[in-house]
GROMACS .gro file of C-alpha atoms in nm:
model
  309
    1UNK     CA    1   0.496   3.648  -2.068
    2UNK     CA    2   0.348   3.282  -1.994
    3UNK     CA    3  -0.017   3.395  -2.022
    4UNK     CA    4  -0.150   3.719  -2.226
    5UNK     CA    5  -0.248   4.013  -1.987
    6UNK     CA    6  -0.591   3.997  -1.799
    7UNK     CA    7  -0.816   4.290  -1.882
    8UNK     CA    8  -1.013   4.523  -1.689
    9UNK     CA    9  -1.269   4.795  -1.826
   10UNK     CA   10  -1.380   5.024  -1.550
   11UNK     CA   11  -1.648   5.322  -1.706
   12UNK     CA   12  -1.859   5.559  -1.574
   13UNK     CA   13  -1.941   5.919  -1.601
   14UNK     CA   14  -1.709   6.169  -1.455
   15UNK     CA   15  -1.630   6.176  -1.088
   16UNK     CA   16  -1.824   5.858  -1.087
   17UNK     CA   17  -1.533   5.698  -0.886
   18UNK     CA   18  -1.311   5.525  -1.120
   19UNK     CA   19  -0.978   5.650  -1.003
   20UNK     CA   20  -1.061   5.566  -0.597
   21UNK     CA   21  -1.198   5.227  -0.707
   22UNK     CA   22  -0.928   5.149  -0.957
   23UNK     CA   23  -0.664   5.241  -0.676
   24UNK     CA   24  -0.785   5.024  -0.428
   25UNK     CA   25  -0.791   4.714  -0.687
   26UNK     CA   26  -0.437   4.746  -0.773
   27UNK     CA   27  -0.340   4.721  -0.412
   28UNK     CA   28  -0.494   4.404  -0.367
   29UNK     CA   29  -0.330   4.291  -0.718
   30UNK     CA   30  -0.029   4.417  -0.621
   31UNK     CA   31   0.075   4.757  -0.744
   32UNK     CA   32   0.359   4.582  -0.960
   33UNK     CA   33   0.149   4.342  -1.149
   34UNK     CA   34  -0.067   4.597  -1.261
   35UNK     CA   35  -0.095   4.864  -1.539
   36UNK     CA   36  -0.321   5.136  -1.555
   37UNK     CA   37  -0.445   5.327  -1.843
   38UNK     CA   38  -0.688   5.608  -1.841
   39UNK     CA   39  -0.914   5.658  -2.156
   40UNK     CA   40  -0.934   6.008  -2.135
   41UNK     CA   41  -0.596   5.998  -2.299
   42UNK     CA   42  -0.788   5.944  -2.608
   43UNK     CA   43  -0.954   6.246  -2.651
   44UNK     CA   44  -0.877   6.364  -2.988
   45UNK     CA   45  -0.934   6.762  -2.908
   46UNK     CA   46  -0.757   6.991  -2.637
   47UNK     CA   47  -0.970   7.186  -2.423
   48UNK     CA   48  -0.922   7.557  -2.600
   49UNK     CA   49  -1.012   7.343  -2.888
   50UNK     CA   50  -1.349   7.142  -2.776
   51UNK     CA   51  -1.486   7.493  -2.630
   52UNK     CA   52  -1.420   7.656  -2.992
   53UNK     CA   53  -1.568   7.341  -3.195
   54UNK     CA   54  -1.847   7.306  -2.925
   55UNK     CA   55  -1.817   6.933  -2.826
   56UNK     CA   56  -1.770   6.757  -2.501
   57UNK     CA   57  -1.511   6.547  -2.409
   58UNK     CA   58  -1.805   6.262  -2.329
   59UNK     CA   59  -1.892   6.245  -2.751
   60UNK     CA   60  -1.742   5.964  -2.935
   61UNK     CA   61  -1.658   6.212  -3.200
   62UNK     CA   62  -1.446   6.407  -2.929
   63UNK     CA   63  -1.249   6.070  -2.871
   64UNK     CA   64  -0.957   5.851  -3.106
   65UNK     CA   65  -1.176   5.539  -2.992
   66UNK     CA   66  -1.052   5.321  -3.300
   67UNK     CA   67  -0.682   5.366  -3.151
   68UNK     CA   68  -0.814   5.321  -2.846
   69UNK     CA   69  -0.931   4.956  -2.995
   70UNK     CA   70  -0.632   4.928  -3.137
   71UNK     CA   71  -0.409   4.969  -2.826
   72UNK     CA   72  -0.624   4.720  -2.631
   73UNK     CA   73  -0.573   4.478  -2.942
   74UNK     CA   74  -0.227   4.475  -2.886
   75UNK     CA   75  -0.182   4.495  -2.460
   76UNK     CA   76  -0.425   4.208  -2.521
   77UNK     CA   77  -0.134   4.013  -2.690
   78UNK     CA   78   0.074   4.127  -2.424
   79UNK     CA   79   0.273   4.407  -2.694
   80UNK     CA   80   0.342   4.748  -2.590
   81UNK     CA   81   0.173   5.051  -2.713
   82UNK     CA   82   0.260   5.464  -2.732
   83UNK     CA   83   0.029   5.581  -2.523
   84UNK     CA   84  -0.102   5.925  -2.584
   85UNK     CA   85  -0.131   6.158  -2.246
   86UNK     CA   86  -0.410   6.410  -2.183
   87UNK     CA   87  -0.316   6.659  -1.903
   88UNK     CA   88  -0.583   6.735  -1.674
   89UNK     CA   89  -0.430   7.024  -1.518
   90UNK     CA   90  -0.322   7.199  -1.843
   91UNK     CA   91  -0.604   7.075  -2.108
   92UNK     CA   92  -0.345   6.986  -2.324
   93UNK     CA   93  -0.121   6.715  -2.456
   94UNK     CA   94   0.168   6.581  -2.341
   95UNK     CA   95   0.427   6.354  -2.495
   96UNK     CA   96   0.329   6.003  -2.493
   97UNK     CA   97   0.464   5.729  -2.301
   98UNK     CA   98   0.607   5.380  -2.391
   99UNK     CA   99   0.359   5.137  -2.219
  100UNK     CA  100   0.456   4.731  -2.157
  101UNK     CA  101   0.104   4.566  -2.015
  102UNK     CA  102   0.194   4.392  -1.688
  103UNK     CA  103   0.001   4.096  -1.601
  104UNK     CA  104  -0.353   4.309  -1.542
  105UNK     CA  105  -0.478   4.576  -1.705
  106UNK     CA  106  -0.684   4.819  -1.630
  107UNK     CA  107  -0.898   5.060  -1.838
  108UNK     CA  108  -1.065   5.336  -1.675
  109UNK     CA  109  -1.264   5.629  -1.795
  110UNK     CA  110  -1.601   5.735  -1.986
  111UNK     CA  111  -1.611   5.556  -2.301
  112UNK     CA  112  -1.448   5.216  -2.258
  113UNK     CA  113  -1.743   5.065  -2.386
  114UNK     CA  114  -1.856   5.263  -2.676
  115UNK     CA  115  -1.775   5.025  -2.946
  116UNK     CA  116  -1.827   4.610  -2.981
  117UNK     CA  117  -1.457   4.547  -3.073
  118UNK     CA  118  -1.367   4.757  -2.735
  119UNK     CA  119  -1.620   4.597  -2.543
  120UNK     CA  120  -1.477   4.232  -2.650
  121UNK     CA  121  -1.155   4.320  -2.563
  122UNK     CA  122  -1.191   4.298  -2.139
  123UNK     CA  123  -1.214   4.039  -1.919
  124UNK     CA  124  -1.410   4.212  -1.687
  125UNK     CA  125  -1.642   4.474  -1.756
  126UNK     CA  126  -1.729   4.700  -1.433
  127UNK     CA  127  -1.962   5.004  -1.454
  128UNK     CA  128  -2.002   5.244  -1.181
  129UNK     CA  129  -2.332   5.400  -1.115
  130UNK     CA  130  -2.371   5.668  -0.836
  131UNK     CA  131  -2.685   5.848  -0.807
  132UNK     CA  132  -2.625   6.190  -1.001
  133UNK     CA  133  -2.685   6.441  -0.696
  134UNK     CA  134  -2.395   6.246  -0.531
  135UNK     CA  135  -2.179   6.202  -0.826
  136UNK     CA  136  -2.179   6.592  -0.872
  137UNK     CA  137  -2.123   6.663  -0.531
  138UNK     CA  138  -1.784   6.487  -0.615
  139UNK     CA  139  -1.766   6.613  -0.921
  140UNK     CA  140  -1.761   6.991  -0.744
  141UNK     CA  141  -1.557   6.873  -0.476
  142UNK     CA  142  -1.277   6.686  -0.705
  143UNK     CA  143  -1.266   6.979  -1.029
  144UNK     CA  144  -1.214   7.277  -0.739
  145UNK     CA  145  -1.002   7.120  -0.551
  146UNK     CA  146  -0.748   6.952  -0.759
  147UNK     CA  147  -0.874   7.118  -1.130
  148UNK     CA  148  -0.876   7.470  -1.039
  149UNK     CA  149  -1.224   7.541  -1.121
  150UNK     CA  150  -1.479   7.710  -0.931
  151UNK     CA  151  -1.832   7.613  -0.834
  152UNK     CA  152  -1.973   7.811  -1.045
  153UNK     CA  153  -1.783   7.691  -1.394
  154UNK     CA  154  -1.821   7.324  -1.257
  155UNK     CA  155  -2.229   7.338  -1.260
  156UNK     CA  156  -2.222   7.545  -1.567
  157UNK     CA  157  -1.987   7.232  -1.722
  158UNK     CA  158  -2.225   6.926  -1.552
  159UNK     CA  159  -2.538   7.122  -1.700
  160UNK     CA  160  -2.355   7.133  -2.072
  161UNK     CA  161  -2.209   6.735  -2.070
  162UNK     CA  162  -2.582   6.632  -1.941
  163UNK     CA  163  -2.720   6.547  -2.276
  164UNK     CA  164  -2.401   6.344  -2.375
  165UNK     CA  165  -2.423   6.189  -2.030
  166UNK     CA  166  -2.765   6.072  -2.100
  167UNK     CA  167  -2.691   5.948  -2.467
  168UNK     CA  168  -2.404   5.826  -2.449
  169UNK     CA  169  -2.219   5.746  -2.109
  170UNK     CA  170  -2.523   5.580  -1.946
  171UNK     CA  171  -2.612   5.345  -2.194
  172UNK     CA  172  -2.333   5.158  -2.135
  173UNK     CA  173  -2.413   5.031  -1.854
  174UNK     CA  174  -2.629   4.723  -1.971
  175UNK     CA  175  -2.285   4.625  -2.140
  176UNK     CA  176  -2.099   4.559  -1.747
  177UNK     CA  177  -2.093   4.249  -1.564
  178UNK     CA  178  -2.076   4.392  -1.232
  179UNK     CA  179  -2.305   4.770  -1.171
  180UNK     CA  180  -2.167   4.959  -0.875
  181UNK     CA  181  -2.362   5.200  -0.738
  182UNK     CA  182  -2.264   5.343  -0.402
  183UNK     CA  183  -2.518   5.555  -0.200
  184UNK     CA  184  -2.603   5.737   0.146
  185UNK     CA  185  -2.843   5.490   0.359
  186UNK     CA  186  -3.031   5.862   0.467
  187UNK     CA  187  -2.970   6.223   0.515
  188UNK     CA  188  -2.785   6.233   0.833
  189UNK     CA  189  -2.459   6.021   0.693
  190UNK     CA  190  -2.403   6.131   0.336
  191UNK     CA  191  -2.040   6.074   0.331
  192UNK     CA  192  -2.094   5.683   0.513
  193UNK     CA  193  -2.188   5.523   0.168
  194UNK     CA  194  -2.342   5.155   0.131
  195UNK     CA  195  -2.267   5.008  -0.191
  196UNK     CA  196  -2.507   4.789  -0.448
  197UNK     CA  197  -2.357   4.513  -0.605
  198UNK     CA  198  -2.540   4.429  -0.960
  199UNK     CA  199  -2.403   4.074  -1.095
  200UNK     CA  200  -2.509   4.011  -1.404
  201UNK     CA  201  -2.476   3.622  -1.501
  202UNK     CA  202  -2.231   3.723  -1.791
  203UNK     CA  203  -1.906   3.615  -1.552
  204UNK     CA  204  -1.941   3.362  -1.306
  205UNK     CA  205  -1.942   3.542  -0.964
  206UNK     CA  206  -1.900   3.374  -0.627
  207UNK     CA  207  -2.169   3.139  -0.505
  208UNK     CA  208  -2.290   3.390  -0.226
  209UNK     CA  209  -2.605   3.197  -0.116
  210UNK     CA  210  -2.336   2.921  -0.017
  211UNK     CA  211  -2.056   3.197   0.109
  212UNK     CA  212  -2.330   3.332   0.328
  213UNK     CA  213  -2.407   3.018   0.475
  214UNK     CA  214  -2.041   2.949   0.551
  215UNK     CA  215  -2.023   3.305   0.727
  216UNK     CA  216  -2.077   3.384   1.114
  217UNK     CA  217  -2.371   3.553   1.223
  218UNK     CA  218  -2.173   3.883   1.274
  219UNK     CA  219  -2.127   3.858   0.916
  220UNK     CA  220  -2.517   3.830   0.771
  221UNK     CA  221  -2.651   4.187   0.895
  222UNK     CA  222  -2.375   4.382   0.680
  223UNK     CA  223  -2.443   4.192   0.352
  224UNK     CA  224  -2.763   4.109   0.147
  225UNK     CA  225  -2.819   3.908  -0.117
  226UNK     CA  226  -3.130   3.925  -0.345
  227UNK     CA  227  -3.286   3.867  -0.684
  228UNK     CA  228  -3.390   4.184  -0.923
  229UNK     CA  229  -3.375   4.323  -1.299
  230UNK     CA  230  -3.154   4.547  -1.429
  231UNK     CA  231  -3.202   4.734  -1.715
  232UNK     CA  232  -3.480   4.417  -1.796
  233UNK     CA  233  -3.240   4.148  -1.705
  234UNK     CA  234  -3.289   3.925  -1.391
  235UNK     CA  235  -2.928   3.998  -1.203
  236UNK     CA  236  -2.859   3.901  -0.873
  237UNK     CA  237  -2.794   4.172  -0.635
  238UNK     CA  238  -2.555   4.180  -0.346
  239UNK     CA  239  -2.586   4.507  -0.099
  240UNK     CA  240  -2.287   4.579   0.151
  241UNK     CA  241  -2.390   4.811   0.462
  242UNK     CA  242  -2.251   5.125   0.524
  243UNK     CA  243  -2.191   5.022   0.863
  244UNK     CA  244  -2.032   4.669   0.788
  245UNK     CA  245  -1.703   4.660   0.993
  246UNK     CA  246  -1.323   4.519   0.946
  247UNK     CA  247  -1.375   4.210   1.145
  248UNK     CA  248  -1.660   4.170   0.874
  249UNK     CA  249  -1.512   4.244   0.564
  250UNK     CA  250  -1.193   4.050   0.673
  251UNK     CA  251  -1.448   3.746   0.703
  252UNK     CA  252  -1.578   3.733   0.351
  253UNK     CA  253  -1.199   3.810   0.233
  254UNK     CA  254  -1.098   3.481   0.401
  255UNK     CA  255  -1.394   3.213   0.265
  256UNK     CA  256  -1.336   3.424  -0.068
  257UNK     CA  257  -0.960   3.276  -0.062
  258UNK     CA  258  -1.032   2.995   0.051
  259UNK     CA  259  -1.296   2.872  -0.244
  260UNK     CA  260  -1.019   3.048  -0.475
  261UNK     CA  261  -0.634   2.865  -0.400
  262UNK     CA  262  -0.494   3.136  -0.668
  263UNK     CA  263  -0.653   3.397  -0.460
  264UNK     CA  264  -0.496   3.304  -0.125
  265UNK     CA  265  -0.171   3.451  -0.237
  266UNK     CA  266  -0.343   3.856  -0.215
  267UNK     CA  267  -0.518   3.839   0.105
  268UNK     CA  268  -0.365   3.783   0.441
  269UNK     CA  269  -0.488   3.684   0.767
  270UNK     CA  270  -0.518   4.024   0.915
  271UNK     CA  271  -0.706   4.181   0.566
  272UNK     CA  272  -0.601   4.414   0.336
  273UNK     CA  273  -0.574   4.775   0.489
  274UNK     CA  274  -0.508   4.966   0.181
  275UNK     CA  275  -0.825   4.857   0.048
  276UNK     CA  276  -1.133   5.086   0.116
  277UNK     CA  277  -0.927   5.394   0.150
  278UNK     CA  278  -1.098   5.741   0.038
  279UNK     CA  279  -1.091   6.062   0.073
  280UNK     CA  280  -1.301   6.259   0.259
  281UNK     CA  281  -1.480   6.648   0.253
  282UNK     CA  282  -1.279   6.833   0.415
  283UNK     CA  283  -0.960   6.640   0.267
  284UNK     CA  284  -0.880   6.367   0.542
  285UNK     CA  285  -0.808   5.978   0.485
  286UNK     CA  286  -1.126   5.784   0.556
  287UNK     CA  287  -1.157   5.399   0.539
  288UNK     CA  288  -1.481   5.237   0.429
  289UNK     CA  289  -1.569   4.863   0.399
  290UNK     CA  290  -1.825   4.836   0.120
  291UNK     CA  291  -1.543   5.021  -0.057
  292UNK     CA  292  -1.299   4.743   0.047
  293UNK     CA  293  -1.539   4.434  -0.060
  294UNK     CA  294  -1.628   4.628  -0.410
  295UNK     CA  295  -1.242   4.632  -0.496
  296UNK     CA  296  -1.164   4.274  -0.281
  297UNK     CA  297  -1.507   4.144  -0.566
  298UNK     CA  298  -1.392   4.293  -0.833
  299UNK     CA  299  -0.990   4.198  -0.780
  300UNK     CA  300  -1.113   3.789  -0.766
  301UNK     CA  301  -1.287   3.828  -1.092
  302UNK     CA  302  -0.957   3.914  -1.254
  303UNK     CA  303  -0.780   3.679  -1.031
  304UNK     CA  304  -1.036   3.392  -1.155
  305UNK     CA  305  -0.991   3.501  -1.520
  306UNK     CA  306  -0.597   3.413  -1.505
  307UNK     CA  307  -0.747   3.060  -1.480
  308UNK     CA  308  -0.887   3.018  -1.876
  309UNK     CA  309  -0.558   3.123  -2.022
   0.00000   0.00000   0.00000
């Protein structure tokens, strides 16, 4: 391998989003190129065993976070690892699996940031933030669906991890470099979500001020860009509408390959169209374009990262 791999941490609570937005990052990366590792494989209890001890899988103690450390340690230095493999469907353990890092990493799940010698090991630290009514709607809709649960067990569950949410899961959010919180603009369209873009000055993003003044008028009423504090810190804050449009999106994609000559080689004149892709209530493929710039953002960080080594 000519350069070690670049690495991603993606965190948030559960149902946050981590899996749609990791998906749609890959794409742009090239599905080949990259390698992705959930941290939930980590957990050091089954789930007939947390329910007897009485811990959640969102405690550090539930969670083998020092082999975690270890494993990044190593795909850092491009060596493979044994993964472990927790099985969703069955609570249980299955064999683990012989992992070689491909050029990007990422690292999704709750607790990618616990510790400072986990934290140290990304290149790019993302933390997704939905407000929690929506976040459980997805929660509900993803665990009885595809988990088997019922609405019922899945409240009961949210109601039991909230403490561990709050003191442990949350916190780590002053830790990211970019804080993505997607939302419903009002009532009457809570499944067309715009998306808020925190950039902390920890990584150096895109000069928006100047990409916005390269952009076309059609561009300027689907994107903001403003000043505000974060968790105390002054951040810059970029805001995608939930209305912004392909034409749009493929617009920023184009000035954002252009300032970037390593970047050019992922986009294409037409845009991506496996970005932004979601799925919806009732089960149907839905496309949305703050979805598409989050992942199109977040894939030119890791892009511009290959640059230092």
């Amino acid at each position: 391998m000519s350069q070690r791999p670049i690495i991603l941490g993606i965190v948030g609570d559960s149902a946050a989003g981590k899996t749609t937005l990791t998906r749609g990052i890959a794409q742009v990366l090239g599905p080949e190129n990259v390698t992705v590792i959930c941290t939930d494989d980590y957990h050091k209890y089954n789930r007939k065993q947390r329910a007897e001890i009485g811990i959640t899988a969102l405690h550090p103690d539930c969670n083998h976070l020092d082999i975690m450390q270890q494993h990044l340690t190593l795909l850092r230095t491009g060596q493979p690892i044994l993964k472990p493999i927790y099985n969703h469907t069955t609570g249980a353990f299955d064999p683990p699996e012989y992992i070689k890092p491909s050029k990007f990493v990422i690292m999704e799940g709750l607790l990618g940031y616990a510790t400072r010698g986990i934290r140290e090991s990304y290149d790019v630290k993302v933390y997704l933030a939905p407000p929690e009514a929506l976040r459980s709607q997805w929660k509900i809709k993803r665990d009885t669906m595809k988990r088997g649960y019922t609405e019922a067990q899945v409240l009961a569950e949210l109601e039991k991890r909230e403490p561990d949410s709050e003191e442990f899961i949350r916190p780590q959010r002053k830790t990211a470099d970019v804080v993505v919180t997607f939302y419903p603009p009002n009532e009457e369209e809570p499944s067309n979500l715009s998306v808020r873009l925190v950039l902390r000055p920890t990584i150096p993003h895109p000069d928006f001020t100047e990409i916005l003044k390269q952009s076309s008028a059609r561009l300027k009423p689907a994107i903001r860009l403003g000043l505000d504090r974060d968790m105390g810190k002054p951040v810059d804050v970029l805001e995608v509408d939930s209305h912004a449009t392909r034409e749009q999106v493929n617009e920023l994609e184009q000035i954002l390959c252009n300032e970037m000559p390593n970047l050019r080689g992922f986009c294409s004149i037409e845009g991506n169209s496996e970005i932004g892709k979601l799925i919806g209530t009732t089960g149907e493929l839905l496309q949305s374009y703050p979805l598409a710039l989050t992942q199109l953002l977040i894939a030119y960080h890791m892009i511009k990262a290959t640059q230092f080594y």
